[in-house]
Short mmCIF file of C-alpha atoms in Angstrom, two decimals:
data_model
loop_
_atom_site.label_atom_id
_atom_site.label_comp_id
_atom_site.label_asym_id
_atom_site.label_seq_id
_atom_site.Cartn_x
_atom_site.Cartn_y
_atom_site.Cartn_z
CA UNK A 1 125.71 105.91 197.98
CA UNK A 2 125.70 104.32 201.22
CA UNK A 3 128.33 103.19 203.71
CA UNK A 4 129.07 99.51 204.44
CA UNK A 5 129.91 99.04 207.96
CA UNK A 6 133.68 100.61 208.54
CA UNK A 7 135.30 101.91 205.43
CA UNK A 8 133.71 100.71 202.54
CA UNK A 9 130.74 102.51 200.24
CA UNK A 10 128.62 100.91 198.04
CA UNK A 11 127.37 102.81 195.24
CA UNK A 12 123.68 102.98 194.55
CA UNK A 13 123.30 104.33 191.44
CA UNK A 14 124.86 102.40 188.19
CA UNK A 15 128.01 103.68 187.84
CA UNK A 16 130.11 102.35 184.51
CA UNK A 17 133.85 103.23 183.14
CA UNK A 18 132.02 104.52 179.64
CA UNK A 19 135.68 104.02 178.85
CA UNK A 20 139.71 103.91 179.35
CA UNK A 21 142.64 105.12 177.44
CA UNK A 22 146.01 103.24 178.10
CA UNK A 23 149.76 104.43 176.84
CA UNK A 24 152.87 102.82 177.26
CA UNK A 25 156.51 102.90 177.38
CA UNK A 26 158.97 100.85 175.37
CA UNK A 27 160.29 98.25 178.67
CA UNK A 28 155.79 97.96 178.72
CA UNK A 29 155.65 97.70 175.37
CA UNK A 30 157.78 94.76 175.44
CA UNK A 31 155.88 92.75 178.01
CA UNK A 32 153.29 90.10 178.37
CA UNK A 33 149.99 92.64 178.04
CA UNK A 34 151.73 95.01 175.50
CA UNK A 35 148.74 93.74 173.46
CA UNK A 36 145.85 95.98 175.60
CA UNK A 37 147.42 99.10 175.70
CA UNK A 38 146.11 101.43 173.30
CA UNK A 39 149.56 103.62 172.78
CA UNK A 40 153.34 102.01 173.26
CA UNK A 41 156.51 104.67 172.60
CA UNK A 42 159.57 103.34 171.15
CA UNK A 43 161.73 105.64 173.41
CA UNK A 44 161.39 107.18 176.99
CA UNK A 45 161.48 110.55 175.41
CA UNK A 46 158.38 109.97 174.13
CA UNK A 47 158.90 112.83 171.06
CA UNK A 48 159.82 115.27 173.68
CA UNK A 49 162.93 117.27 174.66
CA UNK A 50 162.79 116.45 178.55
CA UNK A 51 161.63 113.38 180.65
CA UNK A 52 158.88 115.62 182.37
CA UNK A 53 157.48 116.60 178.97
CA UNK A 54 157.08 112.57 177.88
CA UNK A 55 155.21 112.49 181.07
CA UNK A 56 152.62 114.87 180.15
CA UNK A 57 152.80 113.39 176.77
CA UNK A 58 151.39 110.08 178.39
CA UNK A 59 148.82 111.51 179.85
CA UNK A 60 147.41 113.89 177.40
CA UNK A 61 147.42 110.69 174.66
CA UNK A 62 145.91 108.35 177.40
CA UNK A 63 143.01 110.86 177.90
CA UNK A 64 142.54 111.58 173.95
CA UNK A 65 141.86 107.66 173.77
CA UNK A 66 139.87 107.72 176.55
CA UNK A 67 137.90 110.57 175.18
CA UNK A 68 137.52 109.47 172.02
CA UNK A 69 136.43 105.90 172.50
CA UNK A 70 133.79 107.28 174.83
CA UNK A 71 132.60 110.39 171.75
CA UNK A 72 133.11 112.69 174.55
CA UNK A 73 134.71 116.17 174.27
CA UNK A 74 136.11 117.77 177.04
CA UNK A 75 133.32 120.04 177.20
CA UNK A 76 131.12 117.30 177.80
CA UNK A 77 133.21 116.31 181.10
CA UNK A 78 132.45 117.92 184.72
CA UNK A 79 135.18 116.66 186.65
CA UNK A 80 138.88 115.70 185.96
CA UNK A 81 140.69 114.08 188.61
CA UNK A 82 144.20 113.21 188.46
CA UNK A 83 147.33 112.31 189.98
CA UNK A 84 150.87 111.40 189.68
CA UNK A 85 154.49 111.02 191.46
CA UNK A 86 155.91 114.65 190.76
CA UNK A 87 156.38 116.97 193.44
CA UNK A 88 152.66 118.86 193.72
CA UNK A 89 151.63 116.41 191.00
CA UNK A 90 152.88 118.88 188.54
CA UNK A 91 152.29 116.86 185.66
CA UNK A 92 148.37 116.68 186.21
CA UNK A 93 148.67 120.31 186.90
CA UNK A 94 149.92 121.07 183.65
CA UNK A 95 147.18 118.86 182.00
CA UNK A 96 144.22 120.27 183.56
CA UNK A 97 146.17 123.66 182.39
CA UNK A 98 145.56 122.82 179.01
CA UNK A 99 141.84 120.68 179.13
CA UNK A 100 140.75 123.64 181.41
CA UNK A 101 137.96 121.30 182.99
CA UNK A 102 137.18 121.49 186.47
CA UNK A 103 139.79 119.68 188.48
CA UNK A 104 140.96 118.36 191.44
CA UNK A 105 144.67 117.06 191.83
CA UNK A 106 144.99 114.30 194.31
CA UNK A 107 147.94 112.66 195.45
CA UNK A 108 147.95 108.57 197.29
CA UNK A 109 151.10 107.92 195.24
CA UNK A 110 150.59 104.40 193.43
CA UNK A 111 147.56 104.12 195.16
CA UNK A 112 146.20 107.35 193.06
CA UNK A 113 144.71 105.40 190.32
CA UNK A 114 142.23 103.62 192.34
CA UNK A 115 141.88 107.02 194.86
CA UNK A 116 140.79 109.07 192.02
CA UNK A 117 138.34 106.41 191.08
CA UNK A 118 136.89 105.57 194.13
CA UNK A 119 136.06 109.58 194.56
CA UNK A 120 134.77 109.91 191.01
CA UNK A 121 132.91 107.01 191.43
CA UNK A 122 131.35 109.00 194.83
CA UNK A 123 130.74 112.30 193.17
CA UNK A 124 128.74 110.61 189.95
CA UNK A 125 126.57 108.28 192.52
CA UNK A 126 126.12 111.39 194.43
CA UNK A 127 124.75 113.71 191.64
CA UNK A 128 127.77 115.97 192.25
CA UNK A 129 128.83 115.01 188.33
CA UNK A 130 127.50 113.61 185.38
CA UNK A 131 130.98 112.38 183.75
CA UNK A 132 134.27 112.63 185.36
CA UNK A 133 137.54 111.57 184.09
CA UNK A 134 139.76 109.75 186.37
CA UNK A 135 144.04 109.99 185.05
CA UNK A 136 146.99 108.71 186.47
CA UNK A 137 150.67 108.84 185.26
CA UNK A 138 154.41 107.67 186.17
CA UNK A 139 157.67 108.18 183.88
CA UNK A 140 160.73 105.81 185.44
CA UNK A 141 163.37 108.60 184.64
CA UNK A 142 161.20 111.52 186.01
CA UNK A 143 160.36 109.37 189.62
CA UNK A 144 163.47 107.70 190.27
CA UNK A 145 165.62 110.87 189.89
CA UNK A 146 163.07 112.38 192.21
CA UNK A 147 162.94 108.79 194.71
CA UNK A 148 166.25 107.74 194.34
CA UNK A 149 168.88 108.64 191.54
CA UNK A 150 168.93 109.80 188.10
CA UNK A 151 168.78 106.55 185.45
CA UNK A 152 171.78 108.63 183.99
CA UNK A 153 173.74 107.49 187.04
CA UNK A 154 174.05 103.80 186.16
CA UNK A 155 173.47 103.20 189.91
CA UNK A 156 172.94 99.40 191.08
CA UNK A 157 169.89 98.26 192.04
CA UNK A 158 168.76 95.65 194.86
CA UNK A 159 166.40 92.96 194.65
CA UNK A 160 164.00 94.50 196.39
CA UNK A 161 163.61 97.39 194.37
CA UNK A 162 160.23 97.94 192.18
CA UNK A 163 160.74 99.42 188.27
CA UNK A 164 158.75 102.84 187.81
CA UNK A 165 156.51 101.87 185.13
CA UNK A 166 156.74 104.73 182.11
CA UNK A 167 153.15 105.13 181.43
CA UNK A 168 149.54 106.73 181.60
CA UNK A 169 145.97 105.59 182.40
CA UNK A 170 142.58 107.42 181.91
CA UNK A 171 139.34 106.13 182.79
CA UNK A 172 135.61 108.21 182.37
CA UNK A 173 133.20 107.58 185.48
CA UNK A 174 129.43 107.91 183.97
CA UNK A 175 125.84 106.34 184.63
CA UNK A 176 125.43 105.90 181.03
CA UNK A 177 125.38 102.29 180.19
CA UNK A 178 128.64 100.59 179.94
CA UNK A 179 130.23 97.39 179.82
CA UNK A 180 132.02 97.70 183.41
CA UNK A 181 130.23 98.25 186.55
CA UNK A 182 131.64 100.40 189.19
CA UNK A 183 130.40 98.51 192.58
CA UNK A 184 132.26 99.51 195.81
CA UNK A 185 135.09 100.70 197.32
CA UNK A 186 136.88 100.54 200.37
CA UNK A 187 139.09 103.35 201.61
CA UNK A 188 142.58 102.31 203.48
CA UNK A 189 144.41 103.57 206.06
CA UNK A 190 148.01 104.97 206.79
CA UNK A 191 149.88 101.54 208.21
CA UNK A 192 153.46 102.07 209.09
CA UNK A 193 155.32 99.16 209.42
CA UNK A 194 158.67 100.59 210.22
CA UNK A 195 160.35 100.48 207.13
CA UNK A 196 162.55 102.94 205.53
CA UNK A 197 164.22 101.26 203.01
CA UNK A 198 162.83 103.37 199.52
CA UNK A 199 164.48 100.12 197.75
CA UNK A 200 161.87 98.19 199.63
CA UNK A 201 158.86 99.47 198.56
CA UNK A 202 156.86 95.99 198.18
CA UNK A 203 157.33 95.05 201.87
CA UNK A 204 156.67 98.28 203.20
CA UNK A 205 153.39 98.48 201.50
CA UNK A 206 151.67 95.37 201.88
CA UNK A 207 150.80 95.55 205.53
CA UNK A 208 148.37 97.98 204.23
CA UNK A 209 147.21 96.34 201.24
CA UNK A 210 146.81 93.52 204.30
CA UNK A 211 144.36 95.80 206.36
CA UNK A 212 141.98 97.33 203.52
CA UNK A 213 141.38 93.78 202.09
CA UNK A 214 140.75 91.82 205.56
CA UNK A 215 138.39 95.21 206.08
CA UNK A 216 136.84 94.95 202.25
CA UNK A 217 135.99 90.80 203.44
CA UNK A 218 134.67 92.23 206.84
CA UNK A 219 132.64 95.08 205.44
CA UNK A 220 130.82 93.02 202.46
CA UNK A 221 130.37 89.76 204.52
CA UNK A 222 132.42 88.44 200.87
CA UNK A 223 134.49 85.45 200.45
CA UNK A 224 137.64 84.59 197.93
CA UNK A 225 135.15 82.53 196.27
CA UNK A 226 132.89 85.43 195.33
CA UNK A 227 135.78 86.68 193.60
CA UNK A 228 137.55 86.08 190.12
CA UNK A 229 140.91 88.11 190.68
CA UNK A 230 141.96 90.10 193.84
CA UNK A 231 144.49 92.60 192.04
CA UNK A 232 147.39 94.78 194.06
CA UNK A 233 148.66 97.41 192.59
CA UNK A 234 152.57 97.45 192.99
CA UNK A 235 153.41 94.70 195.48
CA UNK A 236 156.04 93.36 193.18
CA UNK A 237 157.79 89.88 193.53
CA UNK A 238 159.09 90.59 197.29
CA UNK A 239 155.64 92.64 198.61
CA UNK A 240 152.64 89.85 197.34
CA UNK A 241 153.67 86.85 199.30
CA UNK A 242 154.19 88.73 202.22
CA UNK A 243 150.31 90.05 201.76
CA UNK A 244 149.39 86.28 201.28
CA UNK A 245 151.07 85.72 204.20
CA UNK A 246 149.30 88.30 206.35
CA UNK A 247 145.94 87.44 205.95
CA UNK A 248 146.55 83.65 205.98
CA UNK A 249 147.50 84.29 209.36
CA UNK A 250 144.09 86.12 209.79
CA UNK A 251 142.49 83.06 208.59
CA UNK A 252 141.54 84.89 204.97
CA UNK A 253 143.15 83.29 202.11
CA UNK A 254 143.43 85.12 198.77
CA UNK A 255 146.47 83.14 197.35
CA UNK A 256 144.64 81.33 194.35
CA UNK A 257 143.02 84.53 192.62
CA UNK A 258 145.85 86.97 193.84
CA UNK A 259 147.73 88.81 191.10
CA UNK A 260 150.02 91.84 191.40
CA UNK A 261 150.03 94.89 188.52
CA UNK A 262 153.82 94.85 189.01
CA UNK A 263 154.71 91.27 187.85
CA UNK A 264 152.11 90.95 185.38
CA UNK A 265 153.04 93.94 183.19
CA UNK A 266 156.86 92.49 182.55
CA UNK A 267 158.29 88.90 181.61
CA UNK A 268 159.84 87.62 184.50
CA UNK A 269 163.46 87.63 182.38
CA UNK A 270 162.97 91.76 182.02
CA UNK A 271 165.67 93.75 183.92
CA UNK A 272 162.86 95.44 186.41
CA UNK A 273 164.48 93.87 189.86
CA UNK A 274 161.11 92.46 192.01
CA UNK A 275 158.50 93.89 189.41
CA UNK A 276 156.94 97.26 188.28
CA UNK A 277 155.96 100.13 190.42
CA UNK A 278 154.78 103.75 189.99
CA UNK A 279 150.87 105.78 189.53
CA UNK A 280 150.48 103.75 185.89
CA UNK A 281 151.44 100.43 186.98
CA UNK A 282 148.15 99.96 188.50
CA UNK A 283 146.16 102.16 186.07
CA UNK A 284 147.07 100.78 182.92
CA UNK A 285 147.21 97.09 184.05
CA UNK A 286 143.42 97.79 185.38
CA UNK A 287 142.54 99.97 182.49
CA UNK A 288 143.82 97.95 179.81
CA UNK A 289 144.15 94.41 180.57
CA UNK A 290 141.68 93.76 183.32
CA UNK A 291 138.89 96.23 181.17
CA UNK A 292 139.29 94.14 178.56
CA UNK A 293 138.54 90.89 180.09
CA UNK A 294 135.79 92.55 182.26
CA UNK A 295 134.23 93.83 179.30
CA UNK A 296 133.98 90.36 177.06
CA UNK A 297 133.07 88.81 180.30
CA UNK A 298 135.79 86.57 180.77
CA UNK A 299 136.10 87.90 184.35
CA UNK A 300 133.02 89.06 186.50
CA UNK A 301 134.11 90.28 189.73
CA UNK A 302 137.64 92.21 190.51
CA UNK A 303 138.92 93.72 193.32
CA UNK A 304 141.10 96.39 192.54
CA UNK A 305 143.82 97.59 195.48
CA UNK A 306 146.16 99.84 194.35
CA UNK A 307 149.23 100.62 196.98
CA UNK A 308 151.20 103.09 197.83
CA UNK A 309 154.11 104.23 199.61
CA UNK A 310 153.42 108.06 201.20
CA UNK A 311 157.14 109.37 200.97
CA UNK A 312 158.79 112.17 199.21
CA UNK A 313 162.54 113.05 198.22
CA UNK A 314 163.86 114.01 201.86
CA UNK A 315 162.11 110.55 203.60
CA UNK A 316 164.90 108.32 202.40
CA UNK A 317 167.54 110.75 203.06
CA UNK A 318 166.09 111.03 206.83
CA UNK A 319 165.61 107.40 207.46
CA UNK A 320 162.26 108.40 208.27
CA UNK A 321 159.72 105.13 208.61
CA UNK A 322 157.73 105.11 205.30
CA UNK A 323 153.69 105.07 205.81
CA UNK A 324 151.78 103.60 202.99
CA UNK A 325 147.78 102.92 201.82
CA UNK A 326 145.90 101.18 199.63
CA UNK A 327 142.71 102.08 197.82
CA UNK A 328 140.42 99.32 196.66
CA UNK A 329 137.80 99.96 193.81
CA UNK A 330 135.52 96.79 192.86
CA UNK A 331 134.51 96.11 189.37
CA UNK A 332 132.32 93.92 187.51
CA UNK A 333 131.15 93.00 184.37
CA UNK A 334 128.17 93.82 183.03
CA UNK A 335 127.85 91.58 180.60
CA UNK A 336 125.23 89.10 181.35
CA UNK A 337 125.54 85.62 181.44
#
């Protein structure tokens, strides 16, 4: 591996997602890419008694997909890297409890999907790690009765506000031959930009979706044209234009082959206020969808930047300023031609 300039590594050894696993819930199930997932539920519960159980569900199924597609056994795995929106990421806890492969938990909030990749990604280029499985999960009842109030409560909800998407993504890091390249990635930084509304997610977050793209562009010496899609993670409706906006004004601009996780994983007449949110959104949106295409070659270069908003249950309650990040992972297709 070797460092690009600031904050972006380039990864010297081929690096390929062997495979992904992808599991829904029933609002997902329902929308525009329902088609790519490999699991949708009928219910929230998922088949379990509690809303923290149908998380774990999600992400045990999403890594027996993954798994399987890939002929792997979880004896054949080194690493397993996961993350999620519980308080000390309990529900990754609980699945490395019962895969018992090595593990390391790791928390960026939405922006875990592309954190845990970017580090697999490292450890596998770096000999640290033959395969390494790479999870992410979110459960709307289990996060916004952490976040903000229990769905029971019939609350109301403002504009502004992002959907948790119910959901699980799994994705094994290996340097056998696949048919999506792992290339780069370009760790964020903490931006605060003084907001502390948690129903505000979207605008909060894209000042730092802003910084690691204008540094990915810096880094790589790259322009928009190089790229087929530049993908956020959980922007939503109210969070993308503002990013537009931001690096127009830096003279970089992404608006033609920008897309946002959050508003294309529901219809646009779906009751999820400015778009989805949560760990998954990005993961199975990247995992499913975007793999796909990448895979058949209808896309050949994606830049991945999952967001997220670093808060937990007291920061709202506080007023506290919420910092956020964003993780960017690039992939390509290997497919030639």
């Amino acid at each position: 591996m070797s460092k690009v300039r600031k904050q972006t590594w380039r990864f010297d050894q081929p690096i390929y997602l062997g495979a992904t696993g992808t599991v829904v819930g029933p609002l997902e199930a329902r929308g525009p890419l329902s088609a790519s997932f490999d699991k949708c539920y009928e219910h929230l519960h998922c088949g379990q008694k509690s809303w923290t159980e149908a998380e774990r569900a999600l992400l045990r199924r999403s890594i027996s997909f993954c798994l399987a597609k890939a002929g792997k056994a979880e004896g054949d795995i080194d690493l397993f890297l996961a993350g999620d929106l519980m308080d000390q990421t309990v529900t990754s806890n609980f699945i490395a409890r019962e895969n018992r492969i090595p593990f390391l938990g790791m928390f960026g909030a939405c922006s875990s999907s592309m954190e845990t990749l970017a580090t697999g990604a490292m450890l596998v280029d770096s000999g640290f790690a033959d395969n390494v499985l790479c999870a992410v999960s979110s459960h709307n009842a289990t996060a916004e009765r952490q976040f903000r109030y229990p769905t029971e409560y019939g609350g109301p909800t403002k504009l502004t506000q992002t959907f948790t998407v119910t959901g699980a993504g799994a994705a094994l890091l290996t340097k056998e031959p696949g048919k999506v390249k792992v290339k780069e990635a370009t760790i964020g930084r903490v931006i605060d930009w003084g907001i502390n509304d948690a129903a505000n997610l979207g605008t909060a977050m894209a000042p730092a979706a802003a910084d690691t793209i204008w540094t990915h562009f810096q880094d790589t010496g790259r322009t928009p044209d190089d790229y087929d899609l530049v993908v956020t993670g959980d922007l939503s409706g109210v969070g993308s234009p503002i990013l537009d906006e931001i690096l127009l004004e830096k003279g970089l601009d992404i608006s033609s082959i920008h897309q946002d996780c959050g508003t294309m994983i529901y219809t646009s007449d779906q009751p999820v206020s400015a778009g989805g949110s949560g760990c998954a959104c990005s993961a199975v949106v990247t995992y499913g969808y975007l793999f796909n295409r990448l895979a058949e070659g209808s896309l050949k270069r994606v830049l991945v930047v999952a967001t997220g908003a670093l808060l937990n249950s007291s920061t709202p309650k506080e007023k506290d300023t919420i910092p956020c990040i964003a993780h960017a992972v690039l992939l390509e297709s290997a497919k030639e031609g």
